[in-house]
mmCIF file with all atom_site columns, C-alpha atoms and ligand atoms in Angstrom:
data_model
loop_
_atom_site.group_PDB
_atom_site.id
_atom_site.type_symbol
_atom_site.label_atom_id
_atom_site.label_alt_id
_atom_site.label_comp_id
_atom_site.label_asym_id
_atom_site.label_entity_id
_atom_site.label_seq_id
_atom_site.pdbx_PDB_ins_code
_atom_site.Cartn_x
_atom_site.Cartn_y
_atom_site.Cartn_z
_atom_site.occupancy
_atom_site.B_iso_or_equiv
_atom_site.pdbx_formal_charge
_atom_site.auth_seq_id
_atom_site.auth_comp_id
_atom_site.auth_asym_id
_atom_site.auth_atom_id
_atom_site.pdbx_PDB_model_num
ATOM   1   C CA  . UNK A 1 1   ? 6.370   -40.578 34.629 1.00 88.00 ? 564 UNK A CA  1
ATOM   2   C CA  . UNK A 1 2   ? 6.315   -37.322 32.713 1.00 98.00 ? 565 UNK A CA  1
ATOM   3   C CA  . UNK A 1 3   ? 4.022   -34.446 33.668 1.00 98.00 ? 566 UNK A CA  1
ATOM   4   C CA  . UNK A 1 4   ? 2.795   -31.783 31.277 1.00 98.00 ? 567 UNK A CA  1
ATOM   5   C CA  . UNK A 1 5   ? 1.373   -28.626 32.811 1.00 98.00 ? 568 UNK A CA  1
ATOM   6   C CA  . UNK A 1 6   ? -1.044  -27.421 30.208 1.00 98.00 ? 569 UNK A CA  1
ATOM   7   C CA  . UNK A 1 7   ? -4.442  -26.016 29.341 1.00 98.00 ? 570 UNK A CA  1
ATOM   8   C CA  . UNK A 1 8   ? -6.743  -27.770 26.843 1.00 97.00 ? 571 UNK A CA  1
ATOM   9   C CA  . UNK A 1 9   ? -7.305  -24.682 24.678 1.00 96.00 ? 572 UNK A CA  1
ATOM   10  C CA  . UNK A 1 10  ? -3.599  -23.835 24.387 1.00 98.00 ? 573 UNK A CA  1
ATOM   11  C CA  . UNK A 1 11  ? -2.143  -24.590 20.967 1.00 98.00 ? 574 UNK A CA  1
ATOM   12  C CA  . UNK A 1 12  ? 1.341   -24.298 22.469 1.00 98.00 ? 575 UNK A CA  1
ATOM   13  C CA  . UNK A 1 13  ? 0.494   -27.032 24.958 1.00 98.00 ? 576 UNK A CA  1
ATOM   14  C CA  . UNK A 1 14  ? -1.176  -29.104 22.261 1.00 98.00 ? 577 UNK A CA  1
ATOM   15  C CA  . UNK A 1 15  ? 2.019   -29.529 20.247 1.00 98.00 ? 578 UNK A CA  1
ATOM   16  C CA  . UNK A 1 16  ? 3.781   -30.963 23.317 1.00 98.00 ? 579 UNK A CA  1
ATOM   17  C CA  . UNK A 1 17  ? 0.781   -33.188 24.085 1.00 98.00 ? 580 UNK A CA  1
ATOM   18  C CA  . UNK A 1 18  ? 0.882   -34.553 20.516 1.00 98.00 ? 581 UNK A CA  1
ATOM   19  C CA  . UNK A 1 19  ? 4.536   -35.588 20.705 1.00 98.00 ? 582 UNK A CA  1
ATOM   20  C CA  . UNK A 1 20  ? 4.115   -37.208 24.141 1.00 98.00 ? 583 UNK A CA  1
ATOM   21  C CA  . UNK A 1 21  ? 1.302   -39.275 22.667 1.00 98.00 ? 584 UNK A CA  1
ATOM   22  C CA  . UNK A 1 22  ? 3.031   -40.040 19.358 1.00 98.00 ? 585 UNK A CA  1
ATOM   23  C CA  . UNK A 1 23  ? 6.121   -41.269 21.195 1.00 98.00 ? 586 UNK A CA  1
ATOM   24  C CA  . UNK A 1 24  ? 3.817   -43.544 23.262 1.00 98.00 ? 587 UNK A CA  1
ATOM   25  C CA  . UNK A 1 25  ? 5.177   -42.137 26.523 1.00 98.00 ? 588 UNK A CA  1
ATOM   26  C CA  . UNK A 1 26  ? 3.443   -42.422 29.893 1.00 98.00 ? 589 UNK A CA  1
ATOM   27  C CA  . UNK A 1 27  ? 2.444   -38.956 31.037 1.00 98.00 ? 590 UNK A CA  1
ATOM   28  C CA  . UNK A 1 28  ? -0.038  -37.070 33.110 1.00 98.00 ? 591 UNK A CA  1
ATOM   29  C CA  . UNK A 1 29  ? -1.662  -33.780 32.205 1.00 98.00 ? 592 UNK A CA  1
ATOM   30  C CA  . UNK A 1 30  ? -2.127  -31.141 34.876 1.00 98.00 ? 593 UNK A CA  1
ATOM   31  C CA  . UNK A 1 31  ? -4.428  -28.291 33.897 1.00 98.00 ? 594 UNK A CA  1
ATOM   32  C CA  . UNK A 1 32  ? -3.173  -24.896 35.055 1.00 98.00 ? 595 UNK A CA  1
ATOM   33  C CA  . UNK A 1 33  ? -6.017  -22.528 35.904 1.00 98.00 ? 596 UNK A CA  1
ATOM   34  C CA  . UNK A 1 34  ? -4.979  -19.669 33.618 1.00 97.00 ? 597 UNK A CA  1
ATOM   35  C CA  . UNK A 1 35  ? -8.203  -17.643 34.050 1.00 94.00 ? 598 UNK A CA  1
ATOM   36  C CA  . UNK A 1 36  ? -7.746  -17.963 37.817 1.00 96.00 ? 599 UNK A CA  1
ATOM   37  C CA  . UNK A 1 37  ? -4.132  -16.755 37.581 1.00 97.00 ? 600 UNK A CA  1
ATOM   38  C CA  . UNK A 1 38  ? -2.552  -19.974 38.855 1.00 98.00 ? 601 UNK A CA  1
ATOM   39  C CA  . UNK A 1 39  ? 0.351   -19.441 36.428 1.00 98.00 ? 602 UNK A CA  1
ATOM   40  C CA  . UNK A 1 40  ? 1.312   -16.277 38.360 1.00 98.00 ? 603 UNK A CA  1
ATOM   41  C CA  . UNK A 1 41  ? 1.398   -18.013 41.737 1.00 98.00 ? 604 UNK A CA  1
ATOM   42  C CA  . UNK A 1 42  ? 4.747   -18.845 43.374 1.00 98.00 ? 605 UNK A CA  1
ATOM   43  C CA  . UNK A 1 43  ? 4.239   -22.599 43.029 1.00 98.00 ? 606 UNK A CA  1
ATOM   44  C CA  . UNK A 1 44  ? 3.915   -22.398 39.244 1.00 98.00 ? 607 UNK A CA  1
ATOM   45  C CA  . UNK A 1 45  ? 6.561   -19.670 38.912 1.00 98.00 ? 608 UNK A CA  1
ATOM   46  C CA  . UNK A 1 46  ? 9.012   -22.026 40.610 1.00 98.00 ? 609 UNK A CA  1
ATOM   47  C CA  . UNK A 1 47  ? 8.564   -24.259 37.536 1.00 98.00 ? 610 UNK A CA  1
ATOM   48  C CA  . UNK A 1 48  ? 8.545   -21.492 34.948 1.00 98.00 ? 611 UNK A CA  1
ATOM   49  C CA  . UNK A 1 49  ? 9.617   -18.034 36.144 1.00 98.00 ? 612 UNK A CA  1
ATOM   50  C CA  . UNK A 1 50  ? 8.099   -16.610 32.930 1.00 98.00 ? 613 UNK A CA  1
ATOM   51  C CA  . UNK A 1 51  ? 4.644   -17.692 34.036 1.00 98.00 ? 614 UNK A CA  1
ATOM   52  C CA  . UNK A 1 52  ? 3.517   -19.584 30.948 1.00 98.00 ? 615 UNK A CA  1
ATOM   53  C CA  . UNK A 1 53  ? 2.351   -23.036 30.039 1.00 98.00 ? 616 UNK A CA  1
ATOM   54  C CA  . UNK A 1 54  ? 3.318   -25.547 28.749 1.00 98.00 ? 617 UNK A CA  1
ATOM   55  C CA  . UNK A 1 55  ? 5.880   -26.886 31.200 1.00 98.00 ? 618 UNK A CA  1
ATOM   56  C CA  . UNK A 1 56  ? 7.209   -30.444 31.128 1.00 99.00 ? 619 UNK A CA  1
ATOM   57  C CA  . UNK A 1 57  ? 8.541   -32.109 34.260 1.00 98.00 ? 620 UNK A CA  1
ATOM   58  C CA  . UNK A 1 58  ? 10.645  -35.232 33.810 1.00 98.00 ? 621 UNK A CA  1
ATOM   59  C CA  . UNK A 1 59  ? 12.072  -36.209 37.193 1.00 97.00 ? 622 UNK A CA  1
ATOM   60  C CA  . UNK A 1 60  ? 14.492  -33.428 38.141 1.00 97.00 ? 623 UNK A CA  1
ATOM   61  C CA  . UNK A 1 61  ? 14.323  -31.896 34.682 1.00 98.00 ? 624 UNK A CA  1
ATOM   62  C CA  . UNK A 1 62  ? 11.916  -29.022 34.075 1.00 98.00 ? 625 UNK A CA  1
ATOM   63  C CA  . UNK A 1 63  ? 11.480  -27.703 30.542 1.00 98.00 ? 626 UNK A CA  1
ATOM   64  C CA  . UNK A 1 64  ? 9.385   -24.648 29.674 1.00 98.00 ? 627 UNK A CA  1
ATOM   65  C CA  . UNK A 1 65  ? 8.379   -23.463 26.217 1.00 98.00 ? 628 UNK A CA  1
ATOM   66  C CA  . UNK A 1 66  ? 6.558   -25.672 23.737 1.00 98.00 ? 629 UNK A CA  1
ATOM   67  C CA  . UNK A 1 67  ? 9.341   -25.823 21.165 1.00 98.00 ? 630 UNK A CA  1
ATOM   68  C CA  . UNK A 1 68  ? 11.961  -26.545 23.832 1.00 98.00 ? 631 UNK A CA  1
ATOM   69  C CA  . UNK A 1 69  ? 9.738   -29.393 25.038 1.00 99.00 ? 632 UNK A CA  1
ATOM   70  C CA  . UNK A 1 70  ? 9.542   -30.808 21.504 1.00 98.00 ? 633 UNK A CA  1
ATOM   71  C CA  . UNK A 1 71  ? 13.341  -30.654 21.206 1.00 98.00 ? 634 UNK A CA  1
ATOM   72  C CA  . UNK A 1 72  ? 13.787  -32.309 24.607 1.00 98.00 ? 635 UNK A CA  1
ATOM   73  C CA  . UNK A 1 73  ? 11.304  -35.126 24.030 1.00 98.00 ? 636 UNK A CA  1
ATOM   74  C CA  . UNK A 1 74  ? 12.633  -35.858 20.553 1.00 98.00 ? 637 UNK A CA  1
ATOM   75  C CA  . UNK A 1 75  ? 16.247  -35.828 21.793 1.00 98.00 ? 638 UNK A CA  1
ATOM   76  C CA  . UNK A 1 76  ? 15.669  -38.018 24.852 1.00 98.00 ? 639 UNK A CA  1
ATOM   77  C CA  . UNK A 1 77  ? 12.808  -40.347 23.938 1.00 98.00 ? 640 UNK A CA  1
ATOM   78  C CA  . UNK A 1 78  ? 12.976  -40.922 20.196 1.00 98.00 ? 641 UNK A CA  1
ATOM   79  C CA  . UNK A 1 79  ? 15.709  -43.528 19.894 1.00 95.00 ? 642 UNK A CA  1
ATOM   80  C CA  . UNK A 1 80  ? 15.371  -43.583 16.092 1.00 96.00 ? 643 UNK A CA  1
ATOM   81  C CA  . UNK A 1 81  ? 15.857  -39.800 15.937 1.00 97.00 ? 644 UNK A CA  1
ATOM   82  C CA  . UNK A 1 82  ? 13.066  -39.498 13.380 1.00 97.00 ? 645 UNK A CA  1
ATOM   83  C CA  . UNK A 1 83  ? 11.427  -36.437 14.931 1.00 98.00 ? 646 UNK A CA  1
ATOM   84  C CA  . UNK A 1 84  ? 14.646  -34.450 15.263 1.00 98.00 ? 647 UNK A CA  1
ATOM   85  C CA  . UNK A 1 85  ? 17.290  -35.990 12.994 1.00 98.00 ? 648 UNK A CA  1
ATOM   86  C CA  . UNK A 1 86  ? 20.940  -35.524 13.914 1.00 96.00 ? 649 UNK A CA  1
ATOM   87  C CA  . UNK A 1 87  ? 22.052  -34.024 10.588 1.00 97.00 ? 650 UNK A CA  1
ATOM   88  C CA  . UNK A 1 88  ? 23.111  -30.403 11.271 1.00 98.00 ? 651 UNK A CA  1
ATOM   89  C CA  . UNK A 1 89  ? 21.455  -29.250 8.059  1.00 97.00 ? 652 UNK A CA  1
ATOM   90  C CA  . UNK A 1 90  ? 18.132  -30.896 8.897  1.00 98.00 ? 653 UNK A CA  1
ATOM   91  C CA  . UNK A 1 91  ? 18.264  -29.578 12.472 1.00 98.00 ? 654 UNK A CA  1
ATOM   92  C CA  . UNK A 1 92  ? 18.886  -26.074 11.165 1.00 98.00 ? 655 UNK A CA  1
ATOM   93  C CA  . UNK A 1 93  ? 15.968  -26.438 8.763  1.00 98.00 ? 656 UNK A CA  1
ATOM   94  C CA  . UNK A 1 94  ? 13.779  -27.537 11.677 1.00 98.00 ? 657 UNK A CA  1
ATOM   95  C CA  . UNK A 1 95  ? 14.939  -24.555 13.759 1.00 98.00 ? 658 UNK A CA  1
ATOM   96  C CA  . UNK A 1 96  ? 13.775  -22.265 10.984 1.00 98.00 ? 659 UNK A CA  1
ATOM   97  C CA  . UNK A 1 97  ? 10.226  -23.589 11.405 1.00 98.00 ? 660 UNK A CA  1
ATOM   98  C CA  . UNK A 1 98  ? 10.362  -23.522 15.216 1.00 98.00 ? 661 UNK A CA  1
ATOM   99  C CA  . UNK A 1 99  ? 11.258  -19.825 14.959 1.00 98.00 ? 662 UNK A CA  1
ATOM   100 C CA  . UNK A 1 100 ? 8.470   -19.265 12.476 1.00 98.00 ? 663 UNK A CA  1
ATOM   101 C CA  . UNK A 1 101 ? 6.009   -20.889 14.908 1.00 98.00 ? 664 UNK A CA  1
ATOM   102 C CA  . UNK A 1 102 ? 7.260   -18.781 17.818 1.00 98.00 ? 665 UNK A CA  1
ATOM   103 C CA  . UNK A 1 103 ? 7.218   -15.490 15.938 1.00 98.00 ? 666 UNK A CA  1
ATOM   104 C CA  . UNK A 1 104 ? 5.148   -15.075 12.791 1.00 98.00 ? 667 UNK A CA  1
ATOM   105 C CA  . UNK A 1 105 ? 2.559   -17.758 13.585 1.00 98.00 ? 668 UNK A CA  1
ATOM   106 C CA  . UNK A 1 106 ? 2.189   -16.836 17.269 1.00 98.00 ? 669 UNK A CA  1
ATOM   107 C CA  . UNK A 1 107 ? 2.151   -13.129 16.385 1.00 98.00 ? 670 UNK A CA  1
ATOM   108 C CA  . UNK A 1 108 ? -0.610  -13.353 13.789 1.00 98.00 ? 671 UNK A CA  1
ATOM   109 C CA  . UNK A 1 109 ? -2.897  -16.407 13.608 1.00 98.00 ? 672 UNK A CA  1
ATOM   110 C CA  . UNK A 1 110 ? -2.615  -17.328 17.295 1.00 98.00 ? 673 UNK A CA  1
ATOM   111 C CA  . UNK A 1 111 ? -3.154  -13.711 18.385 1.00 98.00 ? 674 UNK A CA  1
ATOM   112 C CA  . UNK A 1 112 ? -6.282  -13.340 16.269 1.00 98.00 ? 675 UNK A CA  1
ATOM   113 C CA  . UNK A 1 113 ? -7.713  -16.506 17.765 1.00 98.00 ? 676 UNK A CA  1
ATOM   114 C CA  . UNK A 1 114 ? -6.896  -15.422 21.323 1.00 97.00 ? 677 UNK A CA  1
ATOM   115 C CA  . UNK A 1 115 ? -8.619  -12.081 20.680 1.00 97.00 ? 678 UNK A CA  1
ATOM   116 C CA  . UNK A 1 116 ? -11.807 -13.903 19.656 1.00 97.00 ? 679 UNK A CA  1
ATOM   117 C CA  . UNK A 1 117 ? -11.600 -16.390 22.508 1.00 96.00 ? 680 UNK A CA  1
ATOM   118 C CA  . UNK A 1 118 ? -11.074 -13.782 25.199 1.00 95.00 ? 681 UNK A CA  1
ATOM   119 C CA  . UNK A 1 119 ? -12.971 -10.846 23.631 1.00 95.00 ? 682 UNK A CA  1
ATOM   120 C CA  . UNK A 1 120 ? -9.848  -8.727  23.342 1.00 95.00 ? 683 UNK A CA  1
ATOM   121 C CA  . UNK A 1 121 ? -10.046 -5.533  21.319 1.00 95.00 ? 684 UNK A CA  1
ATOM   122 C CA  . UNK A 1 122 ? -7.131  -5.530  18.896 1.00 96.00 ? 685 UNK A CA  1
ATOM   123 C CA  . UNK A 1 123 ? -6.288  -3.961  15.555 1.00 97.00 ? 686 UNK A CA  1
ATOM   124 C CA  . UNK A 1 124 ? -6.900  -7.176  13.640 1.00 97.00 ? 687 UNK A CA  1
ATOM   125 C CA  . UNK A 1 125 ? -6.374  -5.945  10.042 1.00 97.00 ? 688 UNK A CA  1
ATOM   126 C CA  . UNK A 1 126 ? -2.524  -5.982  10.022 1.00 98.00 ? 689 UNK A CA  1
ATOM   127 C CA  . UNK A 1 127 ? -2.506  -9.314  11.842 1.00 98.00 ? 690 UNK A CA  1
ATOM   128 C CA  . UNK A 1 128 ? -4.911  -10.832 9.300  1.00 98.00 ? 691 UNK A CA  1
ATOM   129 C CA  . UNK A 1 129 ? -2.745  -9.471  6.485  1.00 98.00 ? 692 UNK A CA  1
ATOM   130 C CA  . UNK A 1 130 ? 0.320   -11.126 8.004  1.00 98.00 ? 693 UNK A CA  1
ATOM   131 C CA  . UNK A 1 131 ? -1.642  -14.352 8.608  1.00 98.00 ? 694 UNK A CA  1
ATOM   132 C CA  . UNK A 1 132 ? -2.709  -14.624 4.944  1.00 98.00 ? 695 UNK A CA  1
ATOM   133 C CA  . UNK A 1 133 ? 0.790   -13.740 3.741  1.00 98.00 ? 696 UNK A CA  1
ATOM   134 C CA  . UNK A 1 134 ? 2.245   -16.509 5.901  1.00 98.00 ? 697 UNK A CA  1
ATOM   135 C CA  . UNK A 1 135 ? -0.378  -19.021 4.724  1.00 98.00 ? 698 UNK A CA  1
ATOM   136 C CA  . UNK A 1 136 ? 0.245   -18.103 1.082  1.00 98.00 ? 699 UNK A CA  1
ATOM   137 C CA  . UNK A 1 137 ? 3.984   -18.624 1.588  1.00 98.00 ? 700 UNK A CA  1
ATOM   138 C CA  . UNK A 1 138 ? 3.397   -21.975 3.279  1.00 98.00 ? 701 UNK A CA  1
ATOM   139 C CA  . UNK A 1 139 ? 0.956   -22.992 0.538  1.00 98.00 ? 702 UNK A CA  1
ATOM   140 C CA  . UNK A 1 140 ? 3.695   -22.383 -2.073 1.00 98.00 ? 703 UNK A CA  1
ATOM   141 C CA  . UNK A 1 141 ? 6.393   -23.991 0.065  1.00 98.00 ? 704 UNK A CA  1
ATOM   142 C CA  . UNK A 1 142 ? 4.315   -27.138 0.508  1.00 98.00 ? 705 UNK A CA  1
ATOM   143 C CA  . UNK A 1 143 ? 3.743   -27.641 -3.200 1.00 98.00 ? 706 UNK A CA  1
ATOM   144 C CA  . UNK A 1 144 ? 4.962   -31.187 -3.905 1.00 97.00 ? 707 UNK A CA  1
ATOM   145 C CA  . UNK A 1 145 ? 5.905   -31.791 -0.263 1.00 98.00 ? 708 UNK A CA  1
ATOM   146 C CA  . UNK A 1 146 ? 4.336   -34.221 2.187  1.00 98.00 ? 709 UNK A CA  1
ATOM   147 C CA  . UNK A 1 147 ? 6.068   -32.807 5.261  1.00 98.00 ? 710 UNK A CA  1
ATOM   148 C CA  . UNK A 1 148 ? 7.764   -29.530 6.086  1.00 98.00 ? 711 UNK A CA  1
ATOM   149 C CA  . UNK A 1 149 ? 11.257  -31.031 6.151  1.00 98.00 ? 712 UNK A CA  1
ATOM   150 C CA  . UNK A 1 150 ? 12.270  -34.141 4.220  1.00 96.00 ? 713 UNK A CA  1
ATOM   151 C CA  . UNK A 1 151 ? 10.067  -37.145 3.610  1.00 96.00 ? 714 UNK A CA  1
ATOM   152 C CA  . UNK A 1 152 ? 8.909   -37.968 7.146  1.00 98.00 ? 715 UNK A CA  1
ATOM   153 C CA  . UNK A 1 153 ? 7.248   -35.879 9.872  1.00 98.00 ? 716 UNK A CA  1
ATOM   154 C CA  . UNK A 1 154 ? 9.477   -33.948 12.265 1.00 98.00 ? 717 UNK A CA  1
ATOM   155 C CA  . UNK A 1 155 ? 8.868   -31.671 15.234 1.00 98.00 ? 718 UNK A CA  1
ATOM   156 C CA  . UNK A 1 156 ? 8.605   -28.813 12.716 1.00 98.00 ? 719 UNK A CA  1
ATOM   157 C CA  . UNK A 1 157 ? 5.269   -30.229 11.556 1.00 98.00 ? 720 UNK A CA  1
ATOM   158 C CA  . UNK A 1 158 ? 3.989   -30.470 15.136 1.00 98.00 ? 721 UNK A CA  1
ATOM   159 C CA  . UNK A 1 159 ? 5.179   -26.949 15.995 1.00 98.00 ? 722 UNK A CA  1
ATOM   160 C CA  . UNK A 1 160 ? 3.108   -25.468 13.180 1.00 98.00 ? 723 UNK A CA  1
ATOM   161 C CA  . UNK A 1 161 ? 0.096   -27.772 13.231 1.00 98.00 ? 724 UNK A CA  1
ATOM   162 C CA  . UNK A 1 162 ? -1.935  -26.598 16.235 1.00 98.00 ? 725 UNK A CA  1
ATOM   163 C CA  . UNK A 1 163 ? -2.299  -22.886 15.535 1.00 98.00 ? 726 UNK A CA  1
ATOM   164 C CA  . UNK A 1 164 ? -2.733  -23.378 11.783 1.00 98.00 ? 727 UNK A CA  1
ATOM   165 C CA  . UNK A 1 165 ? -5.525  -25.844 12.527 1.00 98.00 ? 728 UNK A CA  1
ATOM   166 C CA  . UNK A 1 166 ? -7.080  -23.187 14.782 1.00 98.00 ? 729 UNK A CA  1
ATOM   167 C CA  . UNK A 1 167 ? -6.796  -20.382 12.199 1.00 98.00 ? 730 UNK A CA  1
ATOM   168 C CA  . UNK A 1 168 ? -10.578 -20.322 11.476 1.00 97.00 ? 731 UNK A CA  1
ATOM   169 C CA  . UNK A 1 169 ? -11.161 -19.497 15.149 1.00 97.00 ? 732 UNK A CA  1
ATOM   170 C CA  . UNK A 1 170 ? -9.234  -16.299 14.519 1.00 97.00 ? 733 UNK A CA  1
ATOM   171 C CA  . UNK A 1 171 ? -11.355 -15.541 11.442 1.00 97.00 ? 734 UNK A CA  1
ATOM   172 C CA  . UNK A 1 172 ? -8.722  -16.852 9.020  1.00 98.00 ? 735 UNK A CA  1
ATOM   173 C CA  . UNK A 1 173 ? -10.051 -19.193 6.339  1.00 98.00 ? 736 UNK A CA  1
ATOM   174 C CA  . UNK A 1 174 ? -7.926  -22.103 5.140  1.00 98.00 ? 737 UNK A CA  1
ATOM   175 C CA  . UNK A 1 175 ? -10.116 -22.949 2.154  1.00 97.00 ? 738 UNK A CA  1
ATOM   176 C CA  . UNK A 1 176 ? -7.819  -21.222 -0.364 1.00 97.00 ? 739 UNK A CA  1
ATOM   177 C CA  . UNK A 1 177 ? -4.838  -23.239 0.839  1.00 98.00 ? 740 UNK A CA  1
ATOM   178 C CA  . UNK A 1 178 ? -5.346  -26.859 -0.277 1.00 98.00 ? 741 UNK A CA  1
ATOM   179 C CA  . UNK A 1 179 ? -1.714  -27.859 0.284  1.00 98.00 ? 742 UNK A CA  1
ATOM   180 C CA  . UNK A 1 180 ? -2.000  -26.715 3.892  1.00 98.00 ? 743 UNK A CA  1
ATOM   181 C CA  . UNK A 1 181 ? -5.305  -28.505 4.408  1.00 98.00 ? 744 UNK A CA  1
ATOM   182 C CA  . UNK A 1 182 ? -3.834  -31.727 2.987  1.00 98.00 ? 745 UNK A CA  1
ATOM   183 C CA  . UNK A 1 183 ? -0.816  -31.401 5.298  1.00 98.00 ? 746 UNK A CA  1
ATOM   184 C CA  . UNK A 1 184 ? -3.076  -30.849 8.347  1.00 98.00 ? 747 UNK A CA  1
ATOM   185 C CA  . UNK A 1 185 ? -4.918  -34.018 7.369  1.00 98.00 ? 748 UNK A CA  1
ATOM   186 C CA  . UNK A 1 186 ? -1.630  -35.940 7.120  1.00 98.00 ? 749 UNK A CA  1
ATOM   187 C CA  . UNK A 1 187 ? -0.656  -34.840 10.646 1.00 98.00 ? 750 UNK A CA  1
ATOM   188 C CA  . UNK A 1 188 ? -4.090  -35.964 11.899 1.00 98.00 ? 751 UNK A CA  1
ATOM   189 C CA  . UNK A 1 189 ? -3.528  -39.415 10.404 1.00 98.00 ? 752 UNK A CA  1
ATOM   190 C CA  . UNK A 1 190 ? -0.246  -39.991 12.287 1.00 98.00 ? 753 UNK A CA  1
ATOM   191 C CA  . UNK A 1 191 ? -0.328  -42.775 14.897 1.00 98.00 ? 754 UNK A CA  1
ATOM   192 C CA  . UNK A 1 192 ? -0.879  -41.300 18.358 1.00 98.00 ? 755 UNK A CA  1
ATOM   193 C CA  . UNK A 1 193 ? -2.362  -38.034 17.077 1.00 98.00 ? 756 UNK A CA  1
ATOM   194 C CA  . UNK A 1 194 ? -4.512  -36.284 19.678 1.00 98.00 ? 757 UNK A CA  1
ATOM   195 C CA  . UNK A 1 195 ? -7.003  -33.669 18.462 1.00 98.00 ? 758 UNK A CA  1
ATOM   196 C CA  . UNK A 1 196 ? -6.889  -30.070 19.583 1.00 95.00 ? 759 UNK A CA  1
ATOM   197 C CA  . UNK A 1 197 ? -9.940  -28.897 21.489 1.00 94.00 ? 760 UNK A CA  1
ATOM   198 C CA  . UNK A 1 198 ? -11.849 -26.594 19.140 1.00 94.00 ? 761 UNK A CA  1
ATOM   199 C CA  . UNK A 1 199 ? -13.848 -23.536 20.229 1.00 95.00 ? 762 UNK A CA  1
ATOM   200 C CA  . UNK A 1 200 ? -16.930 -22.003 18.651 1.00 94.00 ? 763 UNK A CA  1
ATOM   201 C CA  . UNK A 1 201 ? -15.447 -18.621 17.837 1.00 96.00 ? 764 UNK A CA  1
ATOM   202 C CA  . UNK A 1 202 ? -14.433 -16.848 14.630 1.00 96.00 ? 765 UNK A CA  1
ATOM   203 C CA  . UNK A 1 203 ? -15.377 -18.663 11.433 1.00 95.00 ? 766 UNK A CA  1
ATOM   204 C CA  . UNK A 1 204 ? -16.417 -21.754 13.381 1.00 89.00 ? 767 UNK A CA  1
ATOM   205 C CA  . UNK A 1 205 ? -19.035 -19.694 15.175 1.00 87.00 ? 768 UNK A CA  1
ATOM   206 C CA  . UNK A 1 206 ? -20.148 -18.128 11.894 1.00 71.00 ? 769 UNK A CA  1
ATOM   207 C CA  . UNK A 1 207 ? -20.543 -21.542 10.245 1.00 74.00 ? 770 UNK A CA  1
ATOM   208 C CA  . UNK A 1 208 ? -22.542 -22.884 13.221 1.00 68.00 ? 771 UNK A CA  1
ATOM   209 C CA  . UNK A 1 209 ? -24.863 -19.873 13.031 1.00 68.00 ? 772 UNK A CA  1
ATOM   210 C CA  . UNK A 1 210 ? -25.707 -20.558 9.394  1.00 60.00 ? 773 UNK A CA  1
ATOM   211 C CA  . UNK A 1 211 ? -26.712 -24.179 10.100 1.00 52.00 ? 774 UNK A CA  1
HETATM 212 N N1  . GSH B 2 .   ? 6.776   -19.292 23.731 1.00 61.68 ? 786 GSH B N1  1
HETATM 213 C C1  . GSH B 2 .   ? 5.892   -19.989 24.628 1.00 61.68 ? 786 GSH B C1  1
HETATM 214 C C2  . GSH B 2 .   ? 4.528   -19.332 24.615 1.00 61.68 ? 786 GSH B C2  1
HETATM 215 C C3  . GSH B 2 .   ? 3.574   -20.020 25.561 1.00 61.68 ? 786 GSH B C3  1
HETATM 216 C C4  . GSH B 2 .   ? 2.295   -19.264 25.749 1.00 61.68 ? 786 GSH B C4  1
HETATM 217 O O1  . GSH B 2 .   ? 2.038   -18.233 25.114 1.00 61.68 ? 786 GSH B O1  1
HETATM 218 N N2  . GSH B 2 .   ? 1.477   -19.780 26.677 1.00 61.68 ? 786 GSH B N2  1
HETATM 219 C C5  . GSH B 2 .   ? 0.223   -19.139 26.976 1.00 61.68 ? 786 GSH B C5  1
HETATM 220 C C6  . GSH B 2 .   ? -0.940  -20.098 26.792 1.00 61.68 ? 786 GSH B C6  1
HETATM 221 S S1  . GSH B 2 .   ? -1.066  -20.539 25.079 1.00 61.68 ? 786 GSH B S1  1
HETATM 222 C C7  . GSH B 2 .   ? 0.245   -18.720 28.442 1.00 61.68 ? 786 GSH B C7  1
HETATM 223 O O2  . GSH B 2 .   ? 0.726   -19.435 29.284 1.00 61.68 ? 786 GSH B O2  1
HETATM 224 N N3  . GSH B 2 .   ? -0.297  -17.542 28.695 1.00 61.68 ? 786 GSH B N3  1
HETATM 225 C C8  . GSH B 2 .   ? -0.376  -16.990 30.011 1.00 61.68 ? 786 GSH B C8  1
HETATM 226 C C9  . GSH B 2 .   ? 0.405   -15.712 30.137 1.00 61.68 ? 786 GSH B C9  1
HETATM 227 O O3  . GSH B 2 .   ? 1.253   -15.434 29.270 1.00 61.68 ? 786 GSH B O3  1
HETATM 228 O O4  . GSH B 2 .   ? 0.172   -15.018 31.102 1.00 61.68 ? 786 GSH B O4  1
HETATM 229 C C10 . GSH B 2 .   ? 5.810   -21.454 24.230 1.00 61.68 ? 786 GSH B C10 1
HETATM 230 O O5  . GSH B 2 .   ? 6.066   -21.751 23.063 1.00 61.68 ? 786 GSH B O5  1
HETATM 231 O O6  . GSH B 2 .   ? 5.514   -22.299 25.073 1.00 61.68 ? 786 GSH B O6  1
#
């Protein structure tokens, strides 16, 4: 039995949850009380000294960090090696997108959403500028492509999906990016897909208010 320590509004946790489900693995979800500071308590820090979810426990193996969890699950539990192919070139291409998810995506779109969710005062203009630049680049990159790498989905697609799906919650509109919207839809049609819990903040709140 695998255990994922998570929180339902965490996009980082969501990407790990998706792959567990898509690989048809047996797992349990344990919600970490982030608002209550459970992730800073010794019990949780013994799993991840950096005090963040998600954390995957597989017997004696403990893996922290969402992208590391994707790599682990795909390496150990995907016997066909579809999600993380063995070709060095493809793996390097996938790494490029894992880095993009951990840096540019987390540092712009995810930050804007977190600010709205938790009422944080931030200087949002440069983050929004970076968010739209990234989306424009992805929109161009995805022209003529079904998936980020090659012709089948890989962990790169899962690593980017959750926070891009949540972009409107950070006030970032996806309507000018049809290639991205079509790709999100393709991910949602994959067998085993589990939806991300959405929150009524940002553009989602604005659209509810006009109804
Ligand atoms: N690089 C990490 C980032 C994880 C992360 O930012 N987790 C957030 C929830 S989405 C968290 O645990 N925040 C609590 C904190 O940092 O104190 C990953 O990819 O898993």
